[in-house]
mmCIF file with all atom_site columns, C-alpha atoms in Angstrom:
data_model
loop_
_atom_site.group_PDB
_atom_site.id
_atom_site.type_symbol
_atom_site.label_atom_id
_atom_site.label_alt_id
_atom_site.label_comp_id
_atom_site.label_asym_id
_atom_site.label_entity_id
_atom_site.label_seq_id
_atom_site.pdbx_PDB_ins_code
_atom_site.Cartn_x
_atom_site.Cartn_y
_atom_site.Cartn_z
_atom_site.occupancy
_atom_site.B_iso_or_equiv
_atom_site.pdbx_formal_charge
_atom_site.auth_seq_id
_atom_site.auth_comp_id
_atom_site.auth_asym_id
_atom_site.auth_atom_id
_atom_site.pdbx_PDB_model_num
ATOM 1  C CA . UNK L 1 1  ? 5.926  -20.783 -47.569 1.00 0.00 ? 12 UNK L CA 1
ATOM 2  C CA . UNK L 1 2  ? 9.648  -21.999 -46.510 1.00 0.00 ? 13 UNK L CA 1
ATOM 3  C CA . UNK L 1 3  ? 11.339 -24.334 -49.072 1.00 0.00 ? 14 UNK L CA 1
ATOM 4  C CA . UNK L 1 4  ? 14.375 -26.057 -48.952 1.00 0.00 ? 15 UNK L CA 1
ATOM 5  C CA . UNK L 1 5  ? 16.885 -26.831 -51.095 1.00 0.00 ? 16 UNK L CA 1
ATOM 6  C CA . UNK L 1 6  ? 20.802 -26.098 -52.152 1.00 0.00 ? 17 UNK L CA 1
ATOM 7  C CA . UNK L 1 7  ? 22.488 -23.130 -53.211 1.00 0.00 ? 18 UNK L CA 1
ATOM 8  C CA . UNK L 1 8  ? 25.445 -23.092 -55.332 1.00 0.00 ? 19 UNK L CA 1
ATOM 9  C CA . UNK L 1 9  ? 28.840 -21.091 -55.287 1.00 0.00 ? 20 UNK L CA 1
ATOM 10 C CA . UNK L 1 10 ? 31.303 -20.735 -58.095 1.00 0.00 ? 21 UNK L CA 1
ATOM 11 C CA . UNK L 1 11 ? 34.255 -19.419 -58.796 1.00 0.00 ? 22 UNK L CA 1
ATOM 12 C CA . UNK L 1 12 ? 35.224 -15.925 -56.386 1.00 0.00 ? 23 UNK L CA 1
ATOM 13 C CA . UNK L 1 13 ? 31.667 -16.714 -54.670 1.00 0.00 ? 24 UNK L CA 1
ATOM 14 C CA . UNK L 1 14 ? 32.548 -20.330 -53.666 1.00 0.00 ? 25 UNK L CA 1
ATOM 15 C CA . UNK L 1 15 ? 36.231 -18.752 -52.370 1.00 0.00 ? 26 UNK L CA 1
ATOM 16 C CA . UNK L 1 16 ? 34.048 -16.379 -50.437 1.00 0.00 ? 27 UNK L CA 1
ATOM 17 C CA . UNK L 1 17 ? 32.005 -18.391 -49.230 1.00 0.00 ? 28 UNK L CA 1
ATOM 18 C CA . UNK L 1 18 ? 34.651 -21.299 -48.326 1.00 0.00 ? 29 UNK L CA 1
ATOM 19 C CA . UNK L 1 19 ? 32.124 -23.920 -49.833 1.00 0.00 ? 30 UNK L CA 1
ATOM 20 C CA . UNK L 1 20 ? 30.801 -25.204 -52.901 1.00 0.00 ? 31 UNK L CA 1
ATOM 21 C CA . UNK L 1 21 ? 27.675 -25.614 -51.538 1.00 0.00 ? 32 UNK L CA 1
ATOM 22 C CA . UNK L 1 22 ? 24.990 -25.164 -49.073 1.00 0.00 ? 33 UNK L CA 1
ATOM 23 C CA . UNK L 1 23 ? 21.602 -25.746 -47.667 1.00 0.00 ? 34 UNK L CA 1
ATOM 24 C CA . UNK L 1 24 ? 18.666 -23.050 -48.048 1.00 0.00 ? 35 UNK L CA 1
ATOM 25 C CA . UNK L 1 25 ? 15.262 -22.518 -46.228 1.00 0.00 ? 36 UNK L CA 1
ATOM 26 C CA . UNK L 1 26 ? 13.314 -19.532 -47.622 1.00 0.00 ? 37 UNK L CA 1
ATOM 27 C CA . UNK L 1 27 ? 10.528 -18.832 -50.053 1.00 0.00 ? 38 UNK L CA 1
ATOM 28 C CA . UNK L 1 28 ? 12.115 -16.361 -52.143 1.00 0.00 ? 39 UNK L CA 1
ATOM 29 C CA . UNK L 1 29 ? 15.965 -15.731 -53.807 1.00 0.00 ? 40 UNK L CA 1
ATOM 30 C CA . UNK L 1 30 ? 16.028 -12.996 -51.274 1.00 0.00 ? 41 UNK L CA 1
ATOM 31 C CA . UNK L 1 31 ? 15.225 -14.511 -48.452 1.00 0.00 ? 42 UNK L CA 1
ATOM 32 C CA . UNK L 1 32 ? 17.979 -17.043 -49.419 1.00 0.00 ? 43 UNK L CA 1
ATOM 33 C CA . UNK L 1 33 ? 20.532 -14.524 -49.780 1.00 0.00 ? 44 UNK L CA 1
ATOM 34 C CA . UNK L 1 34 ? 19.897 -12.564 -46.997 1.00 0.00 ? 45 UNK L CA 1
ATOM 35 C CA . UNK L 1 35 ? 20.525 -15.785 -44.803 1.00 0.00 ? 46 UNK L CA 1
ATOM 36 C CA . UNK L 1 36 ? 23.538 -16.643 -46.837 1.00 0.00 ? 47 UNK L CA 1
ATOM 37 C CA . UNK L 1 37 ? 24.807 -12.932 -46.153 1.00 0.00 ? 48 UNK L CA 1
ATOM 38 C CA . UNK L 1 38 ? 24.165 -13.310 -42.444 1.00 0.00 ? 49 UNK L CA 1
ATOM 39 C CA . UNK L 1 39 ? 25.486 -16.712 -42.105 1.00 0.00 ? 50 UNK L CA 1
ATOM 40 C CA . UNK L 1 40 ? 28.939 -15.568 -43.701 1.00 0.00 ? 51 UNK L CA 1
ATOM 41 C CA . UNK L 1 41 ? 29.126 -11.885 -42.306 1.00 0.00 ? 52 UNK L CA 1
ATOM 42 C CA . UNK L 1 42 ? 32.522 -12.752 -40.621 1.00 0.00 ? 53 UNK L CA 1
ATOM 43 C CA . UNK L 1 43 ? 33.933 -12.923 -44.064 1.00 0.00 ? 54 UNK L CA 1
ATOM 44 C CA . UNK L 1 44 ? 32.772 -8.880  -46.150 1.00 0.00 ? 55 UNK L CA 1
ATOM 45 C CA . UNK L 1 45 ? 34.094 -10.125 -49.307 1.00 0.00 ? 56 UNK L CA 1
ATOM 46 C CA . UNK L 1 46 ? 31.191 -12.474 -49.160 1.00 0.00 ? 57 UNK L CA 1
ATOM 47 C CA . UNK L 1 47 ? 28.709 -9.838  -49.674 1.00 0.00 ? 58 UNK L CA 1
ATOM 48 C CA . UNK L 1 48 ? 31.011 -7.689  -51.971 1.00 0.00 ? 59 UNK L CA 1
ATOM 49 C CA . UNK L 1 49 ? 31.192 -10.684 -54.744 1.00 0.00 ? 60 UNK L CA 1
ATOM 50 C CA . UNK L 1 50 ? 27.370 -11.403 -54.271 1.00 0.00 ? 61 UNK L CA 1
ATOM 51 C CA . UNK L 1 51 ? 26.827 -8.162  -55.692 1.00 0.00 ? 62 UNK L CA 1
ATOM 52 C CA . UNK L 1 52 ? 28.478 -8.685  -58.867 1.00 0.00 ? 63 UNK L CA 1
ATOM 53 C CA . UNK L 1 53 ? 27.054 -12.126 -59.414 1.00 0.00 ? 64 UNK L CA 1
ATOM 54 C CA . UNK L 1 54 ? 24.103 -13.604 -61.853 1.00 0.00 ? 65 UNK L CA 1
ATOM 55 C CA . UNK L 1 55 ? 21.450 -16.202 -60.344 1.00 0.00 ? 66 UNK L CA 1
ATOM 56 C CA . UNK L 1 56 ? 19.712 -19.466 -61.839 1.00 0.00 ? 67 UNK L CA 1
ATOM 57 C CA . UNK L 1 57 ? 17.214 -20.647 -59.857 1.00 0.00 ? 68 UNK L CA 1
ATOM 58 C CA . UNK L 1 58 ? 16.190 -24.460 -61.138 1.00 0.00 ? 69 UNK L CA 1
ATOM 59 C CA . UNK L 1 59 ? 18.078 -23.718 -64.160 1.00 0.00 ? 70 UNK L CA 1
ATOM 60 C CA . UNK L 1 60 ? 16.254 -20.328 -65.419 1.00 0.00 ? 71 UNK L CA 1
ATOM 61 C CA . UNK L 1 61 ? 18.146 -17.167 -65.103 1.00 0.00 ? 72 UNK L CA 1
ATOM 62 C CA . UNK L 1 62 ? 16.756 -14.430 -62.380 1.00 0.00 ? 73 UNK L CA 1
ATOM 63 C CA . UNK L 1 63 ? 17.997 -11.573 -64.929 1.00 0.00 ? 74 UNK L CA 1
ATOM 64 C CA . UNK L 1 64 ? 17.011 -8.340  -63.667 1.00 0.00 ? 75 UNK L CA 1
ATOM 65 C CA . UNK L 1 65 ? 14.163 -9.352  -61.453 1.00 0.00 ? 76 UNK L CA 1
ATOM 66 C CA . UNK L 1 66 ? 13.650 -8.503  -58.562 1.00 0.00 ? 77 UNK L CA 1
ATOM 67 C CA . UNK L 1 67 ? 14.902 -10.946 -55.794 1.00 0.00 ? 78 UNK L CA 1
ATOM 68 C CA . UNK L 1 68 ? 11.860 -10.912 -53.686 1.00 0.00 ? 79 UNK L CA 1
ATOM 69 C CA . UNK L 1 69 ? 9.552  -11.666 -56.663 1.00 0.00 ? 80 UNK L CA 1
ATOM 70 C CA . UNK L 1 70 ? 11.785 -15.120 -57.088 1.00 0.00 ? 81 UNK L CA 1
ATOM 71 C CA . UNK L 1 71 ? 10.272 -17.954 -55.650 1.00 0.00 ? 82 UNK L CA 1
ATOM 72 C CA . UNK L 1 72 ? 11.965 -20.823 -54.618 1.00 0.00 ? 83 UNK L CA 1
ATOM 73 C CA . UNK L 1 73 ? 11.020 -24.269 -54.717 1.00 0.00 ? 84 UNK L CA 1
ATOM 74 C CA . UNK L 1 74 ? 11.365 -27.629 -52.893 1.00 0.00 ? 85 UNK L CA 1
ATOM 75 C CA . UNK L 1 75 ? 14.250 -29.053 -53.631 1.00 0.00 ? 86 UNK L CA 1
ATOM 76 C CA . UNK L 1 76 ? 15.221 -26.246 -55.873 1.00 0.00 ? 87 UNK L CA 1
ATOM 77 C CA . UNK L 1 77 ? 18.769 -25.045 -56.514 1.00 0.00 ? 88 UNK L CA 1
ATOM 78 C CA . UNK L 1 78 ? 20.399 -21.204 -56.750 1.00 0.00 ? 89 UNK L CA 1
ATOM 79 C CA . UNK L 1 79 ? 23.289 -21.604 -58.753 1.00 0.00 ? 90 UNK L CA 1
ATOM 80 C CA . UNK L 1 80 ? 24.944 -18.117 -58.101 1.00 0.00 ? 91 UNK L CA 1
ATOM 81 C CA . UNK L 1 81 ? 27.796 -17.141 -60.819 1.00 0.00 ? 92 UNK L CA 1
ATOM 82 C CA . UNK L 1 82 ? 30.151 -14.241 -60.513 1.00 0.00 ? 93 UNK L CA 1
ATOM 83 C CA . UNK L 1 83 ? 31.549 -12.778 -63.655 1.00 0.00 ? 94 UNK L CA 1
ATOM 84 C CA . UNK L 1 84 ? 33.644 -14.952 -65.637 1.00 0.00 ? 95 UNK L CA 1
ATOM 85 C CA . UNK L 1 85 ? 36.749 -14.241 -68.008 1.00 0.00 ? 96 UNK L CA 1
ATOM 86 C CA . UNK L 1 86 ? 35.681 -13.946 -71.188 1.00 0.00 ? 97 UNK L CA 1
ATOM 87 C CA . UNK L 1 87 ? 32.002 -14.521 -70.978 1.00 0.00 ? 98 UNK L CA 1
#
């Protein structure tokens, strides 16, 4: 089932992205990404820094999981965190 909510940027992925935030409408983290990915394709570095970066979904971290096991949830936020100096 389709869920809404917002996703996140920080750091190099809000640069990438060229906002802090957006909208999402997907059941699972990869579902979200993949639209995120398509709606930002002009820009490759996009895709490049999502590689590198963690995920918290409603405040839990994603971790090694796999993204299509994720679920997402109404009014649920992907906070999604690029490597950061010294932590």
């Amino acid at each position: 089932m389709t869920t809404t909510g917002t996703v996140r940027y920080w750091a190099a992925a809000k640069a990438a992205a060229g906002t802090a935030e957006e909208p999402y409408a997907a059941a699972t983290l990869a579902e979200a990404l993949d639209a995120a990915r398509t709606a930002h394709a002009a820009n490759p570095e996009f895709a490049r820094v999502l590689l590198r970066c963690s995920f918290l979904v409603d405040g839990v971290q994603v971790g090694t999981r796999n993204h299509a096991d994720v679920p997402l949830a109404q009014g649920g936020t992907v906070e999604v965190l690029p490597p950061f100096a010294g932590g």
